[in-house]
XYZ file of C-alpha atoms in Angstrom:
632
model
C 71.886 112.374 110.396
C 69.076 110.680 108.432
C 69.911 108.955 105.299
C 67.328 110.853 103.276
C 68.792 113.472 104.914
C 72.977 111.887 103.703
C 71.077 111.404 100.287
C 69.836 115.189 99.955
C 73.472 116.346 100.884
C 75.210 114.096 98.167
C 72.747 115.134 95.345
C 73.101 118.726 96.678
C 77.068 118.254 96.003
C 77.903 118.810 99.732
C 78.377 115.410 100.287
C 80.658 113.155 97.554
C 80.641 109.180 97.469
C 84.590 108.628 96.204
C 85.385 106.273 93.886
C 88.152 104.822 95.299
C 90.488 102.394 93.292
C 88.346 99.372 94.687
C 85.566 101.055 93.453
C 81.742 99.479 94.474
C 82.078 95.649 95.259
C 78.867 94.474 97.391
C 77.280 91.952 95.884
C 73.433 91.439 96.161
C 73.340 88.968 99.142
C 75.056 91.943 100.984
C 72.643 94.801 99.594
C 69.646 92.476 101.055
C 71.264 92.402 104.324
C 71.886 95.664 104.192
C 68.026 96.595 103.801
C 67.585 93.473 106.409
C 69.165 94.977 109.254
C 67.913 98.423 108.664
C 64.029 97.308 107.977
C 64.394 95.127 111.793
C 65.925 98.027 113.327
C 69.172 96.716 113.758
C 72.669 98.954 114.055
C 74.635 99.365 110.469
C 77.462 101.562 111.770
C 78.320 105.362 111.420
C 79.735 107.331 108.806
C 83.795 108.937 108.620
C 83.824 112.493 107.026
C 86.472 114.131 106.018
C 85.568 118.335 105.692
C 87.925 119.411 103.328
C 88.320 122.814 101.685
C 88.684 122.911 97.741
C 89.245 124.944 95.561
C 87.256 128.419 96.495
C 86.488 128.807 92.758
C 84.277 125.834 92.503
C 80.675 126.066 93.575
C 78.537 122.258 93.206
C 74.892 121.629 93.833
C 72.444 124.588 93.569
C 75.153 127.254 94.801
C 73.457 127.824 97.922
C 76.100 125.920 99.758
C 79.014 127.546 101.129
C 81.576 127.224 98.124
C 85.493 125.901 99.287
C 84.354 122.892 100.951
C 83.181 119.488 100.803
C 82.455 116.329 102.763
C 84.057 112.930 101.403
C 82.155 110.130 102.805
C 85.168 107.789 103.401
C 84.079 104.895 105.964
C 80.471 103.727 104.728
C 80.727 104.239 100.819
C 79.291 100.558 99.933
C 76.395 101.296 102.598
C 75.587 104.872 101.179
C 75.891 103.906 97.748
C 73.990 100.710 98.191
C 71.090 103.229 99.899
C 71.700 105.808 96.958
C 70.924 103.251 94.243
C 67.835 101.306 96.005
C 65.791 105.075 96.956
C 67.289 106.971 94.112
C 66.990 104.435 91.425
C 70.016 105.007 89.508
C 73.890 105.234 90.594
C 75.854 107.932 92.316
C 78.110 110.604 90.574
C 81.480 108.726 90.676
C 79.759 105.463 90.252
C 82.441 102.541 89.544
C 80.671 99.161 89.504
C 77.798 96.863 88.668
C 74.395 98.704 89.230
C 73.163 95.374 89.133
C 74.140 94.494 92.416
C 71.099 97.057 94.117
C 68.982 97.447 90.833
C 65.435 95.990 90.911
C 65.277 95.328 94.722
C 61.708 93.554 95.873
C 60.043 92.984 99.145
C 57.695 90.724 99.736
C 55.338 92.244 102.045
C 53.626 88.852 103.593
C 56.406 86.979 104.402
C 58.785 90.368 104.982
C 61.631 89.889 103.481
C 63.862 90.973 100.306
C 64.295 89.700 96.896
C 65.960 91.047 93.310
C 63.012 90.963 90.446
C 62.728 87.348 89.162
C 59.862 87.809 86.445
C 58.222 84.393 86.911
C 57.876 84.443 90.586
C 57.155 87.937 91.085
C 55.119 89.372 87.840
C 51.112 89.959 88.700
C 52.020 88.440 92.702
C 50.732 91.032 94.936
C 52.609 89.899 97.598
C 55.376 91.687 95.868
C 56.736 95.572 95.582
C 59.547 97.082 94.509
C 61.534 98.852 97.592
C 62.405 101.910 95.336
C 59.429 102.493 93.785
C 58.319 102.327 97.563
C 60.657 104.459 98.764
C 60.215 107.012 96.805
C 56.872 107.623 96.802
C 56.504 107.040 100.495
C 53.713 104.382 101.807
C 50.683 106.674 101.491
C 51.328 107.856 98.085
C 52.630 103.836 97.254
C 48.958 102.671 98.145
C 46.948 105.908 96.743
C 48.279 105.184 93.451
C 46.990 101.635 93.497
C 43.554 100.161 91.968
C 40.954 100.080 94.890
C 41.189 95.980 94.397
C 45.001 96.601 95.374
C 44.266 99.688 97.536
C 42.175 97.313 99.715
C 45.328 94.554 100.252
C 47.621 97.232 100.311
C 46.120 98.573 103.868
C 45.837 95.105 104.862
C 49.957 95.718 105.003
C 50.436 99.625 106.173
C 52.374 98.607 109.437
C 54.968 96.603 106.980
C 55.142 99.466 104.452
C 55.623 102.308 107.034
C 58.211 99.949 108.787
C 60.137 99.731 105.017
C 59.142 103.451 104.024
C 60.696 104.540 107.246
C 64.775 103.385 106.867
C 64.902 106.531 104.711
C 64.158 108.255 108.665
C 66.804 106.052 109.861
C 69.939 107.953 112.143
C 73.300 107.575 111.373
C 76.082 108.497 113.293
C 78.410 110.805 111.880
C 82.018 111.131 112.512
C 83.976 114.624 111.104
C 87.504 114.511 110.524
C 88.376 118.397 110.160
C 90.682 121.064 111.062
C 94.142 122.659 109.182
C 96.045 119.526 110.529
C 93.993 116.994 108.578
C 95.929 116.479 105.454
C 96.007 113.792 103.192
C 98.845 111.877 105.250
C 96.456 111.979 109.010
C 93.086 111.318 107.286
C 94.490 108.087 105.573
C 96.079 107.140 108.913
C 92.881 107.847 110.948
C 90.312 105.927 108.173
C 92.901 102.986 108.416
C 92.851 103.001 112.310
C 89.377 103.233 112.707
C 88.491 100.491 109.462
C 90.454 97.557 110.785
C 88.193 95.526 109.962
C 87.844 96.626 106.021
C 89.439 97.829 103.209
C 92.432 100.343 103.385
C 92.647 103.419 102.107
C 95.729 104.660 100.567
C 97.146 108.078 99.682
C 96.400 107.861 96.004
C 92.992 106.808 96.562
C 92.142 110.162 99.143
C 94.014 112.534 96.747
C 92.331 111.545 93.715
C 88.646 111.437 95.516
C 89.126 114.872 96.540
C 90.004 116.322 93.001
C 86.822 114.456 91.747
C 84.857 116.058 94.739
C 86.268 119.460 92.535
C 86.541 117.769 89.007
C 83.919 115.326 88.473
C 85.617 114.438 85.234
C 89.145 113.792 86.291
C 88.987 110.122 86.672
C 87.073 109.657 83.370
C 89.794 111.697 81.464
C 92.457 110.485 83.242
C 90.800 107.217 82.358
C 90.425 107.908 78.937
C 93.822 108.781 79.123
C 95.149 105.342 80.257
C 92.601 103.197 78.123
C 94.223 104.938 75.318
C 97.899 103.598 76.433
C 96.373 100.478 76.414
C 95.725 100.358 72.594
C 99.188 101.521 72.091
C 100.347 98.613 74.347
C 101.182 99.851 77.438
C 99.052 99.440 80.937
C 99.418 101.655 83.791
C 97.290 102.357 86.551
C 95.556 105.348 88.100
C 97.865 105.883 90.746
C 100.780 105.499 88.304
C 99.344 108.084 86.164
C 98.512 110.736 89.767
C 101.934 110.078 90.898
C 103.462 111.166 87.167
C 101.368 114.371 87.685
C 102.377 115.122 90.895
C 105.819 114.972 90.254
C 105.487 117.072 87.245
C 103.233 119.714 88.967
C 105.048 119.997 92.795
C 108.215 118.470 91.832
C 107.635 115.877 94.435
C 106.224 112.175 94.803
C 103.780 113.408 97.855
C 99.972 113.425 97.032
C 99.526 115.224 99.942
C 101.778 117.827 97.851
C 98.748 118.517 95.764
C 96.225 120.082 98.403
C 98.912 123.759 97.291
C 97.177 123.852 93.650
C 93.939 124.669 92.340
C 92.238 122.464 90.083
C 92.586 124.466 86.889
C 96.394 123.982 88.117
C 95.498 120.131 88.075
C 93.457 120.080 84.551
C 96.533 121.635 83.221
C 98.998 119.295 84.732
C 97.083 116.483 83.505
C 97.541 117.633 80.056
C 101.079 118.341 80.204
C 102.155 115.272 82.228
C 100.250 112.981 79.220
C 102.370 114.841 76.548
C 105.215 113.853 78.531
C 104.674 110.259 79.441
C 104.184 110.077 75.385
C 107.688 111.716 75.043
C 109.106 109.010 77.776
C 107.506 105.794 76.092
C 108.533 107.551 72.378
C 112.216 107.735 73.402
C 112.711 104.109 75.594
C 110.602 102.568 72.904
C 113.179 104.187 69.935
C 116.454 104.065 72.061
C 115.708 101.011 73.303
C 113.107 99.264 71.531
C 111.274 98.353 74.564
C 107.755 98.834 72.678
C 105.018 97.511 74.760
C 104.057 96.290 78.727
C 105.968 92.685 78.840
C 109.224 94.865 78.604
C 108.183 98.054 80.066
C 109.533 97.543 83.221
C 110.728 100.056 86.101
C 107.283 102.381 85.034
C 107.661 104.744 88.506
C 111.059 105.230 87.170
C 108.612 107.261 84.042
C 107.524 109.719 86.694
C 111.056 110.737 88.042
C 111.913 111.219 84.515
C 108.794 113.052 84.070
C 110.249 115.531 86.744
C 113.871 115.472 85.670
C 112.469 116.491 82.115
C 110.385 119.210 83.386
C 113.087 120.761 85.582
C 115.289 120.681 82.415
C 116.194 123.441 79.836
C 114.616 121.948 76.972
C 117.849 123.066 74.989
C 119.494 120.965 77.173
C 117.984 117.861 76.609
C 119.766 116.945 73.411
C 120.611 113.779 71.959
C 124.006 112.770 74.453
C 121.352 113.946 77.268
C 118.764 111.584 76.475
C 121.306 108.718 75.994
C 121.793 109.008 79.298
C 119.089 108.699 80.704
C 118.190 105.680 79.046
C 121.587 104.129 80.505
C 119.976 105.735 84.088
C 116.170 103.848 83.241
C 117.958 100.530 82.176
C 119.941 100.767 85.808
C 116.754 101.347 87.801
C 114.959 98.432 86.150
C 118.353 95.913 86.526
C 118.873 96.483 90.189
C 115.385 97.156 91.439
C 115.280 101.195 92.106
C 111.837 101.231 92.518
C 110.799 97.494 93.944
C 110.183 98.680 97.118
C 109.681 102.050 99.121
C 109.184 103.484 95.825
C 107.939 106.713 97.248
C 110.722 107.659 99.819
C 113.235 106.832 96.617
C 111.521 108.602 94.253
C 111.676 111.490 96.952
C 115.318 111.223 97.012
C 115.965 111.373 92.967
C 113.497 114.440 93.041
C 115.881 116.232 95.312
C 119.112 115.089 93.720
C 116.921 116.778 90.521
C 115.434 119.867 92.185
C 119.562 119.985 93.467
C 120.659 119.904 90.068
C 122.746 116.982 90.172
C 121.724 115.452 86.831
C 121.900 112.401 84.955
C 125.084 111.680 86.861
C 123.483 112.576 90.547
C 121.030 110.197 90.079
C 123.662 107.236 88.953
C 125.625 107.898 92.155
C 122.139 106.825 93.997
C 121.726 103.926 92.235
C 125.534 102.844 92.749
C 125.471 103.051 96.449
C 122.814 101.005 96.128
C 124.732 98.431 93.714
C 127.879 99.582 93.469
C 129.738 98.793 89.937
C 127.318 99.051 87.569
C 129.342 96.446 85.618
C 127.256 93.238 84.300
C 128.645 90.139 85.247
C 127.843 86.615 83.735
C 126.400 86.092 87.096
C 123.953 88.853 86.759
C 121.777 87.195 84.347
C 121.484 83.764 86.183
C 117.650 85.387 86.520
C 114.839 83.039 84.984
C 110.978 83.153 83.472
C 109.639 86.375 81.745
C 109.678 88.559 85.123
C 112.924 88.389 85.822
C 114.481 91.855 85.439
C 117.037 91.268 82.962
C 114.469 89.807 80.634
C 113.777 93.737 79.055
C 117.795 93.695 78.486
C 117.312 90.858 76.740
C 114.877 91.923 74.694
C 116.343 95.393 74.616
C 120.087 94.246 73.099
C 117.991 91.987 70.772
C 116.365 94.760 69.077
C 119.097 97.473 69.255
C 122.395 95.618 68.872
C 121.360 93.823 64.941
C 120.524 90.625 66.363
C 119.531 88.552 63.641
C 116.686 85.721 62.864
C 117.914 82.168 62.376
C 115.621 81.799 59.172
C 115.588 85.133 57.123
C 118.985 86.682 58.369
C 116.628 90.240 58.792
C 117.954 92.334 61.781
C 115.064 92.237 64.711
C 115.921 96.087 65.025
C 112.033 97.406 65.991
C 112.109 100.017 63.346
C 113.171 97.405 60.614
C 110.281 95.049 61.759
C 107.728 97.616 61.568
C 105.753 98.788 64.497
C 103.086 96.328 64.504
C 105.644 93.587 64.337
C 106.184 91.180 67.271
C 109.063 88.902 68.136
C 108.410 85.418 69.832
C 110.206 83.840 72.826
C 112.634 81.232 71.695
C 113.508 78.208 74.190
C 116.607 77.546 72.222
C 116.697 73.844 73.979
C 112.863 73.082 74.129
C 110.985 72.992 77.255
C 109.953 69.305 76.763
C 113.232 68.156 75.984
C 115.122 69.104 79.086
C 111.884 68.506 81.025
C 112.559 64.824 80.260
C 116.186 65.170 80.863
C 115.112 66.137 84.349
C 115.745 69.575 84.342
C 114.309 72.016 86.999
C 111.402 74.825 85.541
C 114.326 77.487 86.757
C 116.855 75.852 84.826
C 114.118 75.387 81.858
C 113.545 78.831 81.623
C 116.409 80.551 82.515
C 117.001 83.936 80.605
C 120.088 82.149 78.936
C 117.794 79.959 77.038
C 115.589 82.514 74.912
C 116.122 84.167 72.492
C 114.131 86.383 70.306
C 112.807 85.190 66.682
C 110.194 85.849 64.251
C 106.825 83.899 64.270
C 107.998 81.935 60.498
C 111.284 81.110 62.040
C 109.688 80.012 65.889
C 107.498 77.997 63.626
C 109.997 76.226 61.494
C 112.083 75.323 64.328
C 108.811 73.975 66.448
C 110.853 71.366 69.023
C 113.727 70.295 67.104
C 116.755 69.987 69.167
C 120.099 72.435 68.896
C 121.977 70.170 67.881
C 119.706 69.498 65.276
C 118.518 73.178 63.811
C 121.993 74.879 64.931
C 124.038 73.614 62.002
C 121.479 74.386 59.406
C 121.048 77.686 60.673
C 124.484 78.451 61.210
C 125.338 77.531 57.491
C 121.966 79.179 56.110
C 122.645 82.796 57.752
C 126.362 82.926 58.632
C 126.627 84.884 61.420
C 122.770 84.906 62.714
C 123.860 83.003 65.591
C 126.634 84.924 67.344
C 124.456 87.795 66.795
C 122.019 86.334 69.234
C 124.870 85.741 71.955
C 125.020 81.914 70.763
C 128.203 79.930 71.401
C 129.030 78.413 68.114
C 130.589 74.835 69.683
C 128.431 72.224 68.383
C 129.555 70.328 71.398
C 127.296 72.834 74.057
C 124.218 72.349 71.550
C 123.736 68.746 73.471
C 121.290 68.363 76.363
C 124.095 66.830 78.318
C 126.132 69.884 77.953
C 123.079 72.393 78.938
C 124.431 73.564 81.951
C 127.945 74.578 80.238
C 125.834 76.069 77.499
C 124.223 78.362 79.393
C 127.413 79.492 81.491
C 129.142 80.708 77.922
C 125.772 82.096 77.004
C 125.694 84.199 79.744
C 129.247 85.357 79.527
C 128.355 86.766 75.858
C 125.406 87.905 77.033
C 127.081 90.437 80.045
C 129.782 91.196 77.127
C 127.195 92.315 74.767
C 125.601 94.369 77.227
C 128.377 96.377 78.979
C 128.878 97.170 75.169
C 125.720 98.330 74.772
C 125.222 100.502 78.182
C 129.001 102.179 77.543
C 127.718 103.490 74.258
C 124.713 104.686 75.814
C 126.445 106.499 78.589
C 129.421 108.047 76.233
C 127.169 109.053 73.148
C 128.610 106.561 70.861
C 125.395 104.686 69.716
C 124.575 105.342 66.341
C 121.802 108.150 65.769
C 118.024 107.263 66.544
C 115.118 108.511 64.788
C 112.332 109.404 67.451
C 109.529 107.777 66.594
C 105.341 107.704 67.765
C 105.128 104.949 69.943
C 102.114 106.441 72.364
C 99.791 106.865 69.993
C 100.234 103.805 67.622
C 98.650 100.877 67.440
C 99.586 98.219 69.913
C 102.034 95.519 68.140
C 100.696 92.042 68.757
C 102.496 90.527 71.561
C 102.134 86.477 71.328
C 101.798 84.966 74.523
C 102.702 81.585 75.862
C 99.480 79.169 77.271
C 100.481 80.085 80.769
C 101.040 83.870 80.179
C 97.273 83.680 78.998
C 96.181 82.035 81.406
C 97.358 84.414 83.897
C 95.861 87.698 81.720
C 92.722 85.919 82.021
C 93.086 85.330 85.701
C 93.970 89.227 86.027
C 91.016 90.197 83.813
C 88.533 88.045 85.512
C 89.253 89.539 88.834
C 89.090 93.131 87.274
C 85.174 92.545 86.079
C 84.769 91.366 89.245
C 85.631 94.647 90.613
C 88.538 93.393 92.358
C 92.455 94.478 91.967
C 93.735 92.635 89.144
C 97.079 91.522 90.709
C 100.636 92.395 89.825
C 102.517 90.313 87.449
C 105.484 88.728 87.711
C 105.863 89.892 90.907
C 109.339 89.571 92.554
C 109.828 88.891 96.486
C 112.851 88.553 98.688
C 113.471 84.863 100.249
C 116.078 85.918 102.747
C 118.190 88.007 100.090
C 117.070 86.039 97.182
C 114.714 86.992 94.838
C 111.463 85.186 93.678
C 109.569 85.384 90.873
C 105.800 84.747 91.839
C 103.390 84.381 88.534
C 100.233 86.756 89.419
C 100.432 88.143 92.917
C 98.631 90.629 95.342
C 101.046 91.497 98.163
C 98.424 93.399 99.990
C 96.149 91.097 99.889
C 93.160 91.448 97.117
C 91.512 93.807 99.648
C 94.552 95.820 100.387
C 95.329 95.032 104.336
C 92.583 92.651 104.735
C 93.979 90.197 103.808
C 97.212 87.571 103.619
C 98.864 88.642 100.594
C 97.662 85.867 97.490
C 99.444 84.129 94.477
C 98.769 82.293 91.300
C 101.202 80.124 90.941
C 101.741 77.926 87.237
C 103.971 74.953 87.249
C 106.446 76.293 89.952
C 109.137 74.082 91.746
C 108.928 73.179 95.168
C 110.936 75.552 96.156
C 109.139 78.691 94.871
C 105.817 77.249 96.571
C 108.234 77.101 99.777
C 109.266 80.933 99.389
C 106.160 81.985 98.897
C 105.023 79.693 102.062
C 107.886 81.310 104.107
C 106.778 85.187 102.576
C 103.175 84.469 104.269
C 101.377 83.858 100.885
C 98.092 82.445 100.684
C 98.852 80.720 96.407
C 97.100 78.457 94.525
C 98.290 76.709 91.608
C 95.553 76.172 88.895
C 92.732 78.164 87.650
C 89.954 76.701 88.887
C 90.801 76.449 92.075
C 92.185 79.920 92.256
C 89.017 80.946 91.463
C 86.645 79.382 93.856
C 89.081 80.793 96.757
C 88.154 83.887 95.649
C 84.629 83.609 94.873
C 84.508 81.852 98.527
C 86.329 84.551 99.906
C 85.820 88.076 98.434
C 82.595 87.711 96.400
């Protein structure tokens, strides 16, 4: 098929250019090769189809086309929307990217060969045309318009612009994947086969591409959707937010689930699903006062409760019933639930749901996974800010009347305000026991922070325990042991650290068994339900390195690539490690070796990463200039 021809079909609506989650990432040197290989004649590959049928009720284009189905252009999206933008002039529907990157293409007809506009080299130089004006008007029309001055050079040329007018004329192969038995699951597993030597596609990606092919707004509302989470504090992607509406419409995890509904189905799902997540994030962040992202953890965990609430009675969801599930949400986050094959588990909580085994069917899953549920003093040995136990942390802080050192007021979220924010405590200082020779895992373990207000942080600056602890303990009697702290002025030395943190975390598994048992029997006191979706996000103070690694993850996101997952955990033969900013897949997903930013790490998370086949680097700049050497 011609690409004038590929072009007609895609303004036409028979033809749709997917934004997938990667979205458009060629660059310009790529675009010029593009137009390089096509203006010599050389091959550029074919094109992979998928013929799908939608939803019969939809009609796109000028409704001559036979309503009910469409073609997805799945292997050859960065060369068709490359060849879109340059002979169009303007994006594609779908468009995700920087137009940039084919806008104000050149060709410079002596020397034959391409160029992006560059005012002071091209401006009144004859030798010089733009390709899409070009294109457009086709070589005749290009060189009738023209002064006769021009006209006259112009001819000079018409082998060169007939040659460039004429990739529009240019034959692409064109591969159809079609039939009954193509569903979401075979067409991912056929693209991925036949790509190996690009990008992979995923489930979520196909799914969500088709809907768009039906609803060209659902990724800009579902979008709109998200970026609002965001001001409330909370970031989730766009596969996050499909999965939470599949489960709620099909009462499954499958994407391939939703090829049964029609889109009206969908646009109402949406809608319903968002209500919910709000009702999820109002209830964790007032039962538990986990109120933003650096303590939202377990979020697929959202979508099976998503699908527990919708399969419930909403009688029956009273105040013992959502207790419980709050005990079942801290569980999944503790041991991992979702860490890894989160789709076949989620599969199995949806049936123990759709089975009507409750609150108490999906506990049993989790304890053949763990078996007691019990915390131990062992169970918080976990260090840094991503280690799971970190949200309990912060959880028992703000719902068991912890108090601050300096003002003796309770860190409860609701008595702080919603806009407050608490600050990570190293109750010994980093610098201190770095000098006393103590490992970054010991440094940070979860036993030594606790949670205080900016004033008191402040006051206490670098001051050692054994210093601060006595005036504190005399200034707000009590303040202390509400935080977990032992009171023995002898475990408030540096030489005594390693005892400190033993009887720490002793209190600490007390305090929390405590805590879960009056979740799980009712015995908590009542909760107001407040409006944490839709507030304002609370200010959320960040370490140097935790900014450093938000500006690593937003740097790669305008970049158009995946922004990496933080604090990501992996499993050194049955241990796990925390890795800073990582992409396990690879930052194009199965391309390749999965990457990680790694700050001030010991040797021997450098080594587990090594031995988990990850490509990491451990500053900034270098970080970046692997990837701009690499994937740019």
């Amino acid at each position: 098929m011609k690409i004038s021809e590929i072009l007609d079909q895609i303004d036409l609506g028979s033809f749709a250019l997917p934004e997938f989650q990667r979205g458009y990432v060629w660059n310009r040197d790529q675009v010029k090769k593009l137009m390089m290989s096509l203006y010599r004649g050389y091959p550029i590959g074919g094109l992979l189809i998928w013929v799908t049928k939608t939803d019969p009720t939809i009609t796109r284009g000028d409704g001559q086309l036979t309503p009910g189905v469409v073609n997805l252009i799945l292997d050859g999206q960065q060369r068709i929307t490359s060849l879109y933008g340059i002979i169009r002039g303007h994006a594609p529907m779908f468009f995700d990217g920087n137009a940039n990157s084919f806008t104000g293409l050149y060709f410079n007809i002596k020397e034959e060969y391409f160029e992006f506009y560059i005012a002071t080299k091209m401006k009144d130089n004859p030798d010089w045309i733009s390709v899409t004006e070009l294109l457009q008007l086709g070589a005749s029309n290009y060189i009738g318009k023209a002064d006769p001055e021009r006209k006259m050079f112009l001819f000079n040329y018409l082998d060169v612009l007939n040659r460039l007018n004429n990739i529009k004329d240019t034959d692409l192969y064109v591969l159809n994947v079609t039939g009954e038995d193509k569903t979401i699951d075979v067409v991912v597993e056929i693209f991925n086969n036949v790509n190996t030597g690009g990008t992979k596609l995923n489930k979520g990606d196909l799914a969500l591409a088709k809907i768009c092919s039906m609803w060209p707004d659902a990724r800009s509302e579902m979008k709109k959707y998200l970026k609002q989470l965001q001001g409330a504090g909370y970031y989730f992607s766009l596969e996050w937010l499909l999965r939470c509406v599949t489960v709620y419409m099909t009462g499954r995890p499958y994407f391939a689930e939703l090829d049964k509904y029609s889109i009206e189905d969908f646009k109402n799902a949406l809608y319903k699903t968002e209500q919910m997540i709000g009702l999820c994030l109002d209830h964790i962040g007032s039962r538990l006062g986990l109120d933003h992202d650096r303590v939202l953890a377990s979020k697929f965990a959202i979508a099976t409760m998503i699908g527990y609430i919708h399969a419930q009675p909403s009688a029956k969801l009273d105040n013992a019933h959502w207790n419980k599930l709050m005990y079942w949400y801290i569980h999944t986050f503790l041991w991992g639930r979702y860490a890894s094959s989160t789709e076949s588990k989620m599969a199995q909580d949806m049936n123990i749901i759709q089975e009507g085994g409750g609150v108490e069917g999906l506990l049993r899953l989790i304890r053949q996974q763990r078996g007691d549920l019990n915390l131990t003093p062992d169970d918080f040995w976990g260090w840094s800010t991503g280690a799971r136990f970190y949200p309990l942390l912060y959880l028992l802080t703000r719902m068991n009347h912890a108090k601050d050192f300096g003002s003796g007021l309770e860190l409860t979220h609701n008595l702080l305000g919603k806009n407050s924010t608490l600050e990570v405590h190293h109750i010994f200082p980093k610098d201190i026991l770095y000098r006393a020779g103590k490992s970054k895992a010991i440094v940070n373990s979860l036993a030594n922070y606790a949670f205080l207000t900016k004033e008191t942080n402040l006051e206490i600056s670098n001051r050692r325990p054994e210093e601060y602890m006595p005036y504190y303990a005399q200034k707000q009697p009590g303040a202390l042991e509400s935080n977990w702290i032992p009171v023995n002025p002898e475990l408030w030395k540096v030489e005594n650290y390693e005892v400190f943190l033993q009887k720490r975390r002793e209190q600490l598994a007390k305090g929390a068994n405590e805590f879960l048992q009056s979740l799980y029997n009712d015995s908590v006191p009542h909760t107001n339900i407040e409006n944490f979706a839709d507030r304002l996000a609370p200010n959320v103070l960040n370490e140097e390195e935790e900014n450093q690694l938000a500006e690593i993850s937003y740097w790669m996101e305008e970049n158009g690539l995946n922004s990496g997952e933080r604090n990501y955990v992996i499993d050194d033969n049955g241990h796990d490690v925390i890795l800073d900013l990582a992409w396990p897949d690879g930052v194009q997903t199965g391309l390749s070796k999965p990457l990680a930013l790694l700050l001030n790490e010991s040797e021997e998370v450098y080594a587990a990463a090594n031995r988990c086949g990850y490509t990491y680097l451990t500053n900034l700049q270098d970080f970046k200039e692997y990837v701009k050497a690499n994937y740019m």
